[in-house]
């Protein structure tokens, strides 16, 4: 599937168009709910993309707004396509928001992480340790399911066409020991390997850079191929399902933050060298009696 053609983005596009057409018809949400004999909250949730819209509801709303003919049929068809299930529905107990659908449809992803390796670059063992730490009361089966879902997300990096992925991490990510030196060596060598892919760029903000914009917390900027689908910023929040920012001013602010982070970071090649050096140190630590290191591969120069 071409990037930007998935059901989540189509639902978002339809929601935006329905809101625009309602405003053009000079109708309030309450008036639409009254005329269509449904709650105003339903109309509001449709327009914000929090719920899908059936083709029948779309047709009724469009007729109320004076939209007929080919334009109406095109938007009703969009409603049909927006109801299709993406691969992530197999993990619906893990992915409860729209994040993974937007991520799956993005043509570009710009990520910053201050404490952890970004999810798309995590190894299975590192992901397991992180998820276990974040959910200490979870059953083993739930942890395994969440790890499997995270591994499935990573296919974005090898899709055809693949997403353009640019990750900036704080140097602290390279030193925070997650589940021991063997897991860290494996994880950091994996980052080095991913950084060699033509669609992946990894940079490290060194400790020497001092204070930087990313100290506010992790975020992800999702860009889409169609002009009708503006960028979305996802601000990670472990206490909730995350915050989505779509207002142009908010998106520009985070885009500027990311540009400053890239400027403060080491160049990509120097970043990869630093990651490889850290991996090598962990690999040496892991080479203790009784430890296995056969799967830890150093960077190929």
PDB file of C-alpha atoms in Angstrom:
ATOM      1  CA  UNK A   1       0.000   0.000   0.000  1.00  0.00           C
ATOM      2  CA  UNK A   2       1.291   3.467  -0.891  1.00  0.00           C
ATOM      3  CA  UNK A   3       2.159   5.670   2.057  1.00  0.00           C
ATOM      4  CA  UNK A   4      -0.715   7.934   3.117  1.00  0.00           C
ATOM      5  CA  UNK A   5      -3.435   5.574   1.878  1.00  0.00           C
ATOM      6  CA  UNK A   6      -4.299   3.737   5.109  1.00  0.00           C
ATOM      7  CA  UNK A   7      -7.629   3.824   6.955  1.00  0.00           C
ATOM      8  CA  UNK A   8      -6.496   6.052   9.845  1.00  0.00           C
ATOM      9  CA  UNK A   9      -5.292   8.844   7.569  1.00  0.00           C
ATOM     10  CA  UNK A  10      -8.394   8.531   5.391  1.00  0.00           C
ATOM     11  CA  UNK A  11     -10.603   8.860   8.487  1.00  0.00           C
ATOM     12  CA  UNK A  12      -8.646  11.923   9.564  1.00  0.00           C
ATOM     13  CA  UNK A  13      -8.987  13.454   6.084  1.00  0.00           C
ATOM     14  CA  UNK A  14     -12.729  12.768   5.982  1.00  0.00           C
ATOM     15  CA  UNK A  15     -13.203  14.209   9.481  1.00  0.00           C
ATOM     16  CA  UNK A  16     -11.442  17.412   8.454  1.00  0.00           C
ATOM     17  CA  UNK A  17     -13.538  17.716   5.294  1.00  0.00           C
ATOM     18  CA  UNK A  18     -16.825  17.125   7.127  1.00  0.00           C
ATOM     19  CA  UNK A  19     -15.921  19.827   9.630  1.00  0.00           C
ATOM     20  CA  UNK A  20     -15.024  22.246   6.819  1.00  0.00           C
ATOM     21  CA  UNK A  21     -18.269  21.557   4.942  1.00  0.00           C
ATOM     22  CA  UNK A  22     -20.382  21.997   8.081  1.00  0.00           C
ATOM     23  CA  UNK A  23     -18.780  25.348   8.773  1.00  0.00           C
ATOM     24  CA  UNK A  24     -19.262  26.374   5.124  1.00  0.00           C
ATOM     25  CA  UNK A  25     -22.958  25.478   5.473  1.00  0.00           C
ATOM     26  CA  UNK A  26     -23.082  27.783   8.530  1.00  0.00           C
ATOM     27  CA  UNK A  27     -24.344  25.037  10.831  1.00  0.00           C
ATOM     28  CA  UNK A  28     -23.348  24.367  14.424  1.00  0.00           C
ATOM     29  CA  UNK A  29     -22.636  20.907  15.783  1.00  0.00           C
ATOM     30  CA  UNK A  30     -25.809  21.105  17.856  1.00  0.00           C
ATOM     31  CA  UNK A  31     -27.880  21.981  14.790  1.00  0.00           C
ATOM     32  CA  UNK A  32     -26.447  19.046  12.846  1.00  0.00           C
ATOM     33  CA  UNK A  33     -27.202  16.667  15.709  1.00  0.00           C
ATOM     34  CA  UNK A  34     -30.760  17.971  15.928  1.00  0.00           C
ATOM     35  CA  UNK A  35     -31.423  17.686  12.195  1.00  0.00           C
ATOM     36  CA  UNK A  36     -29.913  14.199  11.925  1.00  0.00           C
ATOM     37  CA  UNK A  37     -31.518  13.068  15.207  1.00  0.00           C
ATOM     38  CA  UNK A  38     -28.245  12.112  16.831  1.00  0.00           C
ATOM     39  CA  UNK A  39     -26.223  13.519  19.697  1.00  0.00           C
ATOM     40  CA  UNK A  40     -24.013  16.553  19.216  1.00  0.00           C
ATOM     41  CA  UNK A  41     -21.190  14.601  20.871  1.00  0.00           C
ATOM     42  CA  UNK A  42     -21.354  12.020  18.077  1.00  0.00           C
ATOM     43  CA  UNK A  43     -20.962  14.746  15.453  1.00  0.00           C
ATOM     44  CA  UNK A  44     -18.083  16.254  17.417  1.00  0.00           C
ATOM     45  CA  UNK A  45     -16.288  12.914  17.756  1.00  0.00           C
ATOM     46  CA  UNK A  46     -16.683  12.264  14.034  1.00  0.00           C
ATOM     47  CA  UNK A  47     -15.212  15.666  13.199  1.00  0.00           C
ATOM     48  CA  UNK A  48     -12.240  15.158  15.502  1.00  0.00           C
ATOM     49  CA  UNK A  49     -11.571  11.689  14.122  1.00  0.00           C
ATOM     50  CA  UNK A  50     -12.104   9.975  17.461  1.00  0.00           C
ATOM     51  CA  UNK A  51     -14.736   7.691  15.932  1.00  0.00           C
ATOM     52  CA  UNK A  52     -15.296   6.465  12.422  1.00  0.00           C
ATOM     53  CA  UNK A  53     -18.249   7.464  10.289  1.00  0.00           C
ATOM     54  CA  UNK A  54     -20.430   4.989   8.444  1.00  0.00           C
ATOM     55  CA  UNK A  55     -21.071   5.574   4.738  1.00  0.00           C
ATOM     56  CA  UNK A  56     -24.752   6.157   5.582  1.00  0.00           C
ATOM     57  CA  UNK A  57     -23.929   8.801   8.218  1.00  0.00           C
ATOM     58  CA  UNK A  58     -21.493  10.439   5.815  1.00  0.00           C
ATOM     59  CA  UNK A  59     -24.140  10.579   3.100  1.00  0.00           C
ATOM     60  CA  UNK A  60     -26.714  12.083   5.490  1.00  0.00           C
ATOM     61  CA  UNK A  61     -24.279  14.723   6.723  1.00  0.00           C
ATOM     62  CA  UNK A  62     -23.185  15.632   3.213  1.00  0.00           C
ATOM     63  CA  UNK A  63     -26.770  15.940   1.996  1.00  0.00           C
ATOM     64  CA  UNK A  64     -27.476  18.271   4.919  1.00  0.00           C
ATOM     65  CA  UNK A  65     -24.492  20.386   3.867  1.00  0.00           C
ATOM     66  CA  UNK A  66     -25.754  20.567   0.291  1.00  0.00           C
ATOM     67  CA  UNK A  67     -23.111  18.238  -1.157  1.00  0.00           C
ATOM     68  CA  UNK A  68     -24.458  15.997  -3.927  1.00  0.00           C
ATOM     69  CA  UNK A  69     -23.352  14.137  -7.032  1.00  0.00           C
ATOM     70  CA  UNK A  70     -19.762  13.075  -7.644  1.00  0.00           C
ATOM     71  CA  UNK A  71     -18.383  15.068  -4.709  1.00  0.00           C
ATOM     72  CA  UNK A  72     -20.738  13.300  -2.313  1.00  0.00           C
ATOM     73  CA  UNK A  73     -19.944   9.862  -3.756  1.00  0.00           C
ATOM     74  CA  UNK A  74     -16.191  10.476  -3.501  1.00  0.00           C
ATOM     75  CA  UNK A  75     -16.493  11.341   0.202  1.00  0.00           C
ATOM     76  CA  UNK A  76     -18.826   8.411   0.906  1.00  0.00           C
ATOM     77  CA  UNK A  77     -16.248   6.140  -0.736  1.00  0.00           C
ATOM     78  CA  UNK A  78     -13.625   7.693   1.531  1.00  0.00           C
ATOM     79  CA  UNK A  79     -15.845   6.732   4.491  1.00  0.00           C
ATOM     80  CA  UNK A  80     -15.916   3.124   3.226  1.00  0.00           C
ATOM     81  CA  UNK A  81     -12.133   2.998   2.854  1.00  0.00           C
ATOM     82  CA  UNK A  82     -11.644   4.548   6.296  1.00  0.00           C
ATOM     83  CA  UNK A  83     -13.500   1.597   7.856  1.00  0.00           C
ATOM     84  CA  UNK A  84     -11.040  -1.002   6.576  1.00  0.00           C
ATOM     85  CA  UNK A  85      -8.894  -2.750   9.148  1.00  0.00           C
ATOM     86  CA  UNK A  86      -5.140  -2.192   9.268  1.00  0.00           C
ATOM     87  CA  UNK A  87      -2.626  -4.839  10.346  1.00  0.00           C
ATOM     88  CA  UNK A  88      -2.582  -3.326  13.859  1.00  0.00           C
ATOM     89  CA  UNK A  89      -6.158  -4.437  14.545  1.00  0.00           C
ATOM     90  CA  UNK A  90      -4.673  -7.851  15.309  1.00  0.00           C
ATOM     91  CA  UNK A  91      -3.153  -6.104  18.349  1.00  0.00           C
ATOM     92  CA  UNK A  92      -6.204  -4.049  19.326  1.00  0.00           C
ATOM     93  CA  UNK A  93      -5.639  -4.773  23.012  1.00  0.00           C
ATOM     94  CA  UNK A  94      -2.209  -3.095  22.705  1.00  0.00           C
ATOM     95  CA  UNK A  95      -2.883  -0.207  20.320  1.00  0.00           C
ATOM     96  CA  UNK A  96      -5.804   1.698  21.805  1.00  0.00           C
ATOM     97  CA  UNK A  97      -5.355   5.076  20.078  1.00  0.00           C
ATOM     98  CA  UNK A  98      -4.804   6.326  16.538  1.00  0.00           C
ATOM     99  CA  UNK A  99      -1.026   6.538  16.933  1.00  0.00           C
ATOM    100  CA  UNK A 100      -0.029   3.329  15.192  1.00  0.00           C
ATOM    101  CA  UNK A 101      -2.379   3.954  12.246  1.00  0.00           C
ATOM    102  CA  UNK A 102      -0.921   7.420  11.689  1.00  0.00           C
ATOM    103  CA  UNK A 103       2.613   6.096  12.086  1.00  0.00           C
ATOM    104  CA  UNK A 104       1.939   3.316   9.581  1.00  0.00           C
ATOM    105  CA  UNK A 105       0.786   5.833   6.967  1.00  0.00           C
ATOM    106  CA  UNK A 106       3.476   8.455   7.492  1.00  0.00           C
ATOM    107  CA  UNK A 107       6.062   9.070   4.795  1.00  0.00           C
ATOM    108  CA  UNK A 108       8.471  10.627   7.291  1.00  0.00           C
ATOM    109  CA  UNK A 109       9.048  10.217  11.024  1.00  0.00           C
ATOM    110  CA  UNK A 110      11.220  12.551  13.116  1.00  0.00           C
ATOM    111  CA  UNK A 111      11.708  11.181  16.621  1.00  0.00           C
ATOM    112  CA  UNK A 112      13.466  12.349  19.756  1.00  0.00           C
ATOM    113  CA  UNK A 113      14.097  10.198  22.817  1.00  0.00           C
ATOM    114  CA  UNK A 114      15.979  11.242  25.948  1.00  0.00           C
ATOM    115  CA  UNK A 115      15.962   8.043  28.017  1.00  0.00           C
ATOM    116  CA  UNK A 116      15.220   5.043  25.798  1.00  0.00           C
ATOM    117  CA  UNK A 117      16.089   3.667  22.396  1.00  0.00           C
ATOM    118  CA  UNK A 118      13.180   4.623  20.094  1.00  0.00           C
ATOM    119  CA  UNK A 119      10.641   1.828  19.698  1.00  0.00           C
ATOM    120  CA  UNK A 120      11.295   1.305  15.971  1.00  0.00           C
ATOM    121  CA  UNK A 121      14.967   0.584  16.732  1.00  0.00           C
ATOM    122  CA  UNK A 122      14.561  -1.668  19.771  1.00  0.00           C
ATOM    123  CA  UNK A 123      15.634  -5.296  19.872  1.00  0.00           C
ATOM    124  CA  UNK A 124      13.194  -7.857  21.194  1.00  0.00           C
ATOM    125  CA  UNK A 125      15.088  -8.356  24.471  1.00  0.00           C
ATOM    126  CA  UNK A 126      15.520  -4.626  25.083  1.00  0.00           C
ATOM    127  CA  UNK A 127      11.821  -4.029  24.343  1.00  0.00           C
ATOM    128  CA  UNK A 128      10.831  -6.816  26.722  1.00  0.00           C
ATOM    129  CA  UNK A 129      12.898  -5.309  29.542  1.00  0.00           C
ATOM    130  CA  UNK A 130      11.539  -1.800  28.940  1.00  0.00           C
ATOM    131  CA  UNK A 131       7.901  -2.892  28.768  1.00  0.00           C
ATOM    132  CA  UNK A 132       8.346  -5.056  31.872  1.00  0.00           C
ATOM    133  CA  UNK A 133       9.794  -2.044  33.740  1.00  0.00           C
ATOM    134  CA  UNK A 134       6.936   0.221  32.638  1.00  0.00           C
ATOM    135  CA  UNK A 135       4.269  -2.380  33.473  1.00  0.00           C
ATOM    136  CA  UNK A 136       5.528  -4.237  36.568  1.00  0.00           C
ATOM    137  CA  UNK A 137       2.075  -5.671  37.351  1.00  0.00           C
ATOM    138  CA  UNK A 138       1.427  -7.050  33.849  1.00  0.00           C
ATOM    139  CA  UNK A 139       1.138 -10.766  33.194  1.00  0.00           C
ATOM    140  CA  UNK A 140       3.881 -12.433  31.142  1.00  0.00           C
ATOM    141  CA  UNK A 141       1.430 -13.066  28.302  1.00  0.00           C
ATOM    142  CA  UNK A 142       0.615  -9.357  28.074  1.00  0.00           C
ATOM    143  CA  UNK A 143       4.299  -8.435  28.023  1.00  0.00           C
ATOM    144  CA  UNK A 144       4.963 -10.910  25.202  1.00  0.00           C
ATOM    145  CA  UNK A 145       2.001  -9.551  23.258  1.00  0.00           C
ATOM    146  CA  UNK A 146       3.219  -5.970  23.585  1.00  0.00           C
ATOM    147  CA  UNK A 147       6.710  -6.944  22.506  1.00  0.00           C
ATOM    148  CA  UNK A 148       5.313  -8.747  19.458  1.00  0.00           C
ATOM    149  CA  UNK A 149       3.279  -5.655  18.558  1.00  0.00           C
ATOM    150  CA  UNK A 150       6.371  -3.463  18.814  1.00  0.00           C
ATOM    151  CA  UNK A 151       8.342  -5.816  16.605  1.00  0.00           C
ATOM    152  CA  UNK A 152       5.524  -5.726  14.021  1.00  0.00           C
ATOM    153  CA  UNK A 153       5.681  -1.908  13.963  1.00  0.00           C
ATOM    154  CA  UNK A 154       9.318  -2.091  12.921  1.00  0.00           C
ATOM    155  CA  UNK A 155       8.400  -3.424   9.486  1.00  0.00           C
ATOM    156  CA  UNK A 156       7.836   0.242   8.605  1.00  0.00           C
ATOM    157  CA  UNK A 157      11.586   0.584   8.146  1.00  0.00           C
ATOM    158  CA  UNK A 158      11.691  -2.095   5.445  1.00  0.00           C
ATOM    159  CA  UNK A 159       8.314  -1.486   3.781  1.00  0.00           C
ATOM    160  CA  UNK A 160       8.124  -0.678   0.100  1.00  0.00           C
ATOM    161  CA  UNK A 161       8.371   2.244   0.003  1.00  0.00           C
ATOM    162  CA  UNK A 162       9.988   2.517   3.446  1.00  0.00           C
ATOM    163  CA  UNK A 163       9.317   5.417   5.773  1.00  0.00           C
ATOM    164  CA  UNK A 164      12.039   8.082   6.038  1.00  0.00           C
ATOM    165  CA  UNK A 165      13.078   7.809   9.674  1.00  0.00           C
ATOM    166  CA  UNK A 166      15.268  10.328  11.515  1.00  0.00           C
ATOM    167  CA  UNK A 167      15.916   9.631  15.188  1.00  0.00           C
ATOM    168  CA  UNK A 168      17.777  11.893  17.605  1.00  0.00           C
ATOM    169  CA  UNK A 169      18.620  10.493  21.038  1.00  0.00           C
ATOM    170  CA  UNK A 170      20.323  11.935  24.087  1.00  0.00           C
ATOM    171  CA  UNK A 171      23.670  10.364  24.941  1.00  0.00           C
ATOM    172  CA  UNK A 172      22.064   9.116  28.171  1.00  0.00           C
ATOM    173  CA  UNK A 173      20.315   6.459  26.057  1.00  0.00           C
ATOM    174  CA  UNK A 174      23.711   4.864  25.369  1.00  0.00           C
ATOM    175  CA  UNK A 175      24.611   4.624  29.058  1.00  0.00           C
ATOM    176  CA  UNK A 176      21.348   3.608  30.735  1.00  0.00           C
ATOM    177  CA  UNK A 177      21.823  -0.120  31.291  1.00  0.00           C
ATOM    178  CA  UNK A 178      18.651  -1.997  30.407  1.00  0.00           C
ATOM    179  CA  UNK A 179      18.728  -5.677  31.443  1.00  0.00           C
ATOM    180  CA  UNK A 180      22.513  -5.960  31.535  1.00  0.00           C
ATOM    181  CA  UNK A 181      25.523  -5.398  29.240  1.00  0.00           C
ATOM    182  CA  UNK A 182      24.749  -8.261  26.839  1.00  0.00           C
ATOM    183  CA  UNK A 183      21.323  -6.848  26.008  1.00  0.00           C
ATOM    184  CA  UNK A 184      22.803  -3.346  25.707  1.00  0.00           C
ATOM    185  CA  UNK A 185      25.566  -4.512  23.344  1.00  0.00           C
ATOM    186  CA  UNK A 186      23.036  -6.308  21.169  1.00  0.00           C
ATOM    187  CA  UNK A 187      20.757  -3.254  21.202  1.00  0.00           C
ATOM    188  CA  UNK A 188      23.436  -0.710  20.325  1.00  0.00           C
ATOM    189  CA  UNK A 189      24.875  -2.855  17.530  1.00  0.00           C
ATOM    190  CA  UNK A 190      21.332  -3.101  16.192  1.00  0.00           C
ATOM    191  CA  UNK A 191      21.113   0.723  16.166  1.00  0.00           C
ATOM    192  CA  UNK A 192      24.365   0.848  14.214  1.00  0.00           C
ATOM    193  CA  UNK A 193      23.003  -1.619  11.664  1.00  0.00           C
ATOM    194  CA  UNK A 194      19.723   0.286  11.303  1.00  0.00           C
ATOM    195  CA  UNK A 195      21.599   3.561  10.815  1.00  0.00           C
ATOM    196  CA  UNK A 196      23.269   2.063   7.744  1.00  0.00           C
ATOM    197  CA  UNK A 197      19.912   1.744   5.984  1.00  0.00           C
ATOM    198  CA  UNK A 198      19.412   4.472   3.350  1.00  0.00           C
ATOM    199  CA  UNK A 199      16.093   5.585   4.881  1.00  0.00           C
ATOM    200  CA  UNK A 200      17.317   5.743   8.499  1.00  0.00           C
ATOM    201  CA  UNK A 201      19.357   8.498  10.148  1.00  0.00           C
ATOM    202  CA  UNK A 202      20.433   8.353  13.800  1.00  0.00           C
ATOM    203  CA  UNK A 203      22.067  11.202  15.707  1.00  0.00           C
ATOM    204  CA  UNK A 204      23.222  11.521  19.309  1.00  0.00           C
ATOM    205  CA  UNK A 205      23.082  14.729  21.346  1.00  0.00           C
ATOM    206  CA  UNK A 206      26.271  14.491  23.463  1.00  0.00           C
ATOM    207  CA  UNK A 207      26.427  15.427  27.115  1.00  0.00           C
ATOM    208  CA  UNK A 208      28.721  18.280  26.132  1.00  0.00           C
ATOM    209  CA  UNK A 209      25.881  19.984  24.253  1.00  0.00           C
ATOM    210  CA  UNK A 210      24.407  21.029  27.599  1.00  0.00           C
ATOM    211  CA  UNK A 211      20.761  22.053  27.852  1.00  0.00           C
ATOM    212  CA  UNK A 212      18.706  21.391  24.724  1.00  0.00           C
ATOM    213  CA  UNK A 213      15.044  21.578  23.569  1.00  0.00           C
ATOM    214  CA  UNK A 214      14.501  17.845  23.963  1.00  0.00           C
ATOM    215  CA  UNK A 215      14.832  18.026  27.738  1.00  0.00           C
ATOM    216  CA  UNK A 216      11.092  18.715  27.786  1.00  0.00           C
ATOM    217  CA  UNK A 217      10.467  15.089  26.824  1.00  0.00           C
ATOM    218  CA  UNK A 218      10.195  12.659  23.898  1.00  0.00           C
ATOM    219  CA  UNK A 219       8.136  13.461  20.800  1.00  0.00           C
ATOM    220  CA  UNK A 220       7.498  12.245  17.272  1.00  0.00           C
ATOM    221  CA  UNK A 221       6.639  14.334  14.205  1.00  0.00           C
ATOM    222  CA  UNK A 222       4.692  12.380  11.582  1.00  0.00           C
ATOM    223  CA  UNK A 223       4.674  13.733   8.028  1.00  0.00           C
ATOM    224  CA  UNK A 224       2.365  12.542   5.245  1.00  0.00           C
ATOM    225  CA  UNK A 225       2.720  12.543   1.451  1.00  0.00           C
ATOM    226  CA  UNK A 226      -0.566  14.303   0.670  1.00  0.00           C
ATOM    227  CA  UNK A 227      -0.956  18.039   1.196  1.00  0.00           C
ATOM    228  CA  UNK A 228      -4.469  17.357   2.488  1.00  0.00           C
ATOM    229  CA  UNK A 229      -2.930  15.512   5.456  1.00  0.00           C
ATOM    230  CA  UNK A 230      -0.955  17.989   7.600  1.00  0.00           C
ATOM    231  CA  UNK A 231       1.819  16.861   9.944  1.00  0.00           C
ATOM    232  CA  UNK A 232       0.943  15.542  13.410  1.00  0.00           C
ATOM    233  CA  UNK A 233       3.093  15.747  16.535  1.00  0.00           C
ATOM    234  CA  UNK A 234       2.754  12.929  19.045  1.00  0.00           C
ATOM    235  CA  UNK A 235       4.030  13.804  22.511  1.00  0.00           C
ATOM    236  CA  UNK A 236       4.687  10.676  24.526  1.00  0.00           C
ATOM    237  CA  UNK A 237       3.128  10.550  27.982  1.00  0.00           C
ATOM    238  CA  UNK A 238       3.412   7.378  30.050  1.00  0.00           C
ATOM    239  CA  UNK A 239       0.429   8.419  32.173  1.00  0.00           C
ATOM    240  CA  UNK A 240      -2.013   8.495  29.244  1.00  0.00           C
ATOM    241  CA  UNK A 241      -2.381   7.510  25.599  1.00  0.00           C
ATOM    242  CA  UNK A 242      -0.266  10.475  24.530  1.00  0.00           C
ATOM    243  CA  UNK A 243      -1.010  13.939  23.230  1.00  0.00           C
ATOM    244  CA  UNK A 244      -1.643  14.708  19.549  1.00  0.00           C
ATOM    245  CA  UNK A 245      -0.894  18.206  18.269  1.00  0.00           C
ATOM    246  CA  UNK A 246      -2.173  19.282  14.858  1.00  0.00           C
ATOM    247  CA  UNK A 247      -2.414  23.061  15.061  1.00  0.00           C
ATOM    248  CA  UNK A 248       0.119  24.629  12.660  1.00  0.00           C
ATOM    249  CA  UNK A 249       1.737  26.707  15.429  1.00  0.00           C
ATOM    250  CA  UNK A 250       2.293  23.626  17.585  1.00  0.00           C
ATOM    251  CA  UNK A 251       3.668  21.590  14.694  1.00  0.00           C
ATOM    252  CA  UNK A 252       6.043  24.400  13.693  1.00  0.00           C
ATOM    253  CA  UNK A 253       7.267  24.702  17.284  1.00  0.00           C
ATOM    254  CA  UNK A 254       8.188  21.030  17.446  1.00  0.00           C
ATOM    255  CA  UNK A 255       9.707  21.108  13.962  1.00  0.00           C
ATOM    256  CA  UNK A 256      11.931  23.966  15.129  1.00  0.00           C
ATOM    257  CA  UNK A 257      12.821  22.021  18.285  1.00  0.00           C
ATOM    258  CA  UNK A 258      13.833  19.055  16.153  1.00  0.00           C
ATOM    259  CA  UNK A 259      15.971  21.260  13.904  1.00  0.00           C
ATOM    260  CA  UNK A 260      17.763  22.617  16.990  1.00  0.00           C
ATOM    261  CA  UNK A 261      18.289  19.059  18.263  1.00  0.00           C
ATOM    262  CA  UNK A 262      19.793  17.971  14.946  1.00  0.00           C
ATOM    263  CA  UNK A 263      22.114  20.964  15.043  1.00  0.00           C
ATOM    264  CA  UNK A 264      23.188  20.225  18.632  1.00  0.00           C
ATOM    265  CA  UNK A 265      23.745  16.527  17.887  1.00  0.00           C
ATOM    266  CA  UNK A 266      26.863  14.925  16.517  1.00  0.00           C
ATOM    267  CA  UNK A 267      26.901  14.382  12.765  1.00  0.00           C
ATOM    268  CA  UNK A 268      25.308  11.069  11.714  1.00  0.00           C
ATOM    269  CA  UNK A 269      28.634   9.301  11.039  1.00  0.00           C
ATOM    270  CA  UNK A 270      30.124  10.543  14.316  1.00  0.00           C
ATOM    271  CA  UNK A 271      26.942   9.504  16.127  1.00  0.00           C
ATOM    272  CA  UNK A 272      27.169   5.984  14.759  1.00  0.00           C
ATOM    273  CA  UNK A 273      30.817   5.783  15.810  1.00  0.00           C
ATOM    274  CA  UNK A 274      29.854   6.829  19.349  1.00  0.00           C
ATOM    275  CA  UNK A 275      27.078   4.219  19.462  1.00  0.00           C
ATOM    276  CA  UNK A 276      29.471   1.542  18.191  1.00  0.00           C
ATOM    277  CA  UNK A 277      32.048   2.476  20.832  1.00  0.00           C
ATOM    278  CA  UNK A 278      29.427   2.175  23.574  1.00  0.00           C
ATOM    279  CA  UNK A 279      28.324  -1.178  22.145  1.00  0.00           C
ATOM    280  CA  UNK A 280      31.915  -2.385  22.203  1.00  0.00           C
ATOM    281  CA  UNK A 281      32.303  -1.481  25.867  1.00  0.00           C
ATOM    282  CA  UNK A 282      29.123  -3.365  26.751  1.00  0.00           C
ATOM    283  CA  UNK A 283      30.274  -6.352  24.665  1.00  0.00           C
ATOM    284  CA  UNK A 284      33.511  -6.461  26.663  1.00  0.00           C
ATOM    285  CA  UNK A 285      31.557  -6.351  29.919  1.00  0.00           C
ATOM    286  CA  UNK A 286      29.308  -9.137  28.675  1.00  0.00           C
ATOM    287  CA  UNK A 287      32.286 -11.406  27.971  1.00  0.00           C
ATOM    288  CA  UNK A 288      32.297 -12.632  31.569  1.00  0.00           C
ATOM    289  CA  UNK A 289      32.462 -16.353  32.470  1.00  0.00           C
ATOM    290  CA  UNK A 290      29.129 -17.965  31.695  1.00  0.00           C
ATOM    291  CA  UNK A 291      27.919 -15.195  29.345  1.00  0.00           C
ATOM    292  CA  UNK A 292      27.163 -15.698  25.669  1.00  0.00           C
ATOM    293  CA  UNK A 293      28.367 -13.143  23.136  1.00  0.00           C
ATOM    294  CA  UNK A 294      28.216 -15.040  19.828  1.00  0.00           C
ATOM    295  CA  UNK A 295      25.332 -12.868  18.578  1.00  0.00           C
ATOM    296  CA  UNK A 296      27.025  -9.557  19.337  1.00  0.00           C
ATOM    297  CA  UNK A 297      28.442  -8.237  16.076  1.00  0.00           C
ATOM    298  CA  UNK A 298      30.722  -5.175  15.934  1.00  0.00           C
ATOM    299  CA  UNK A 299      30.265  -2.500  13.307  1.00  0.00           C
ATOM    300  CA  UNK A 300      31.755  -3.335   9.887  1.00  0.00           C
ATOM    301  CA  UNK A 301      33.910  -0.432   8.757  1.00  0.00           C
TER     302      UNK A 301
END
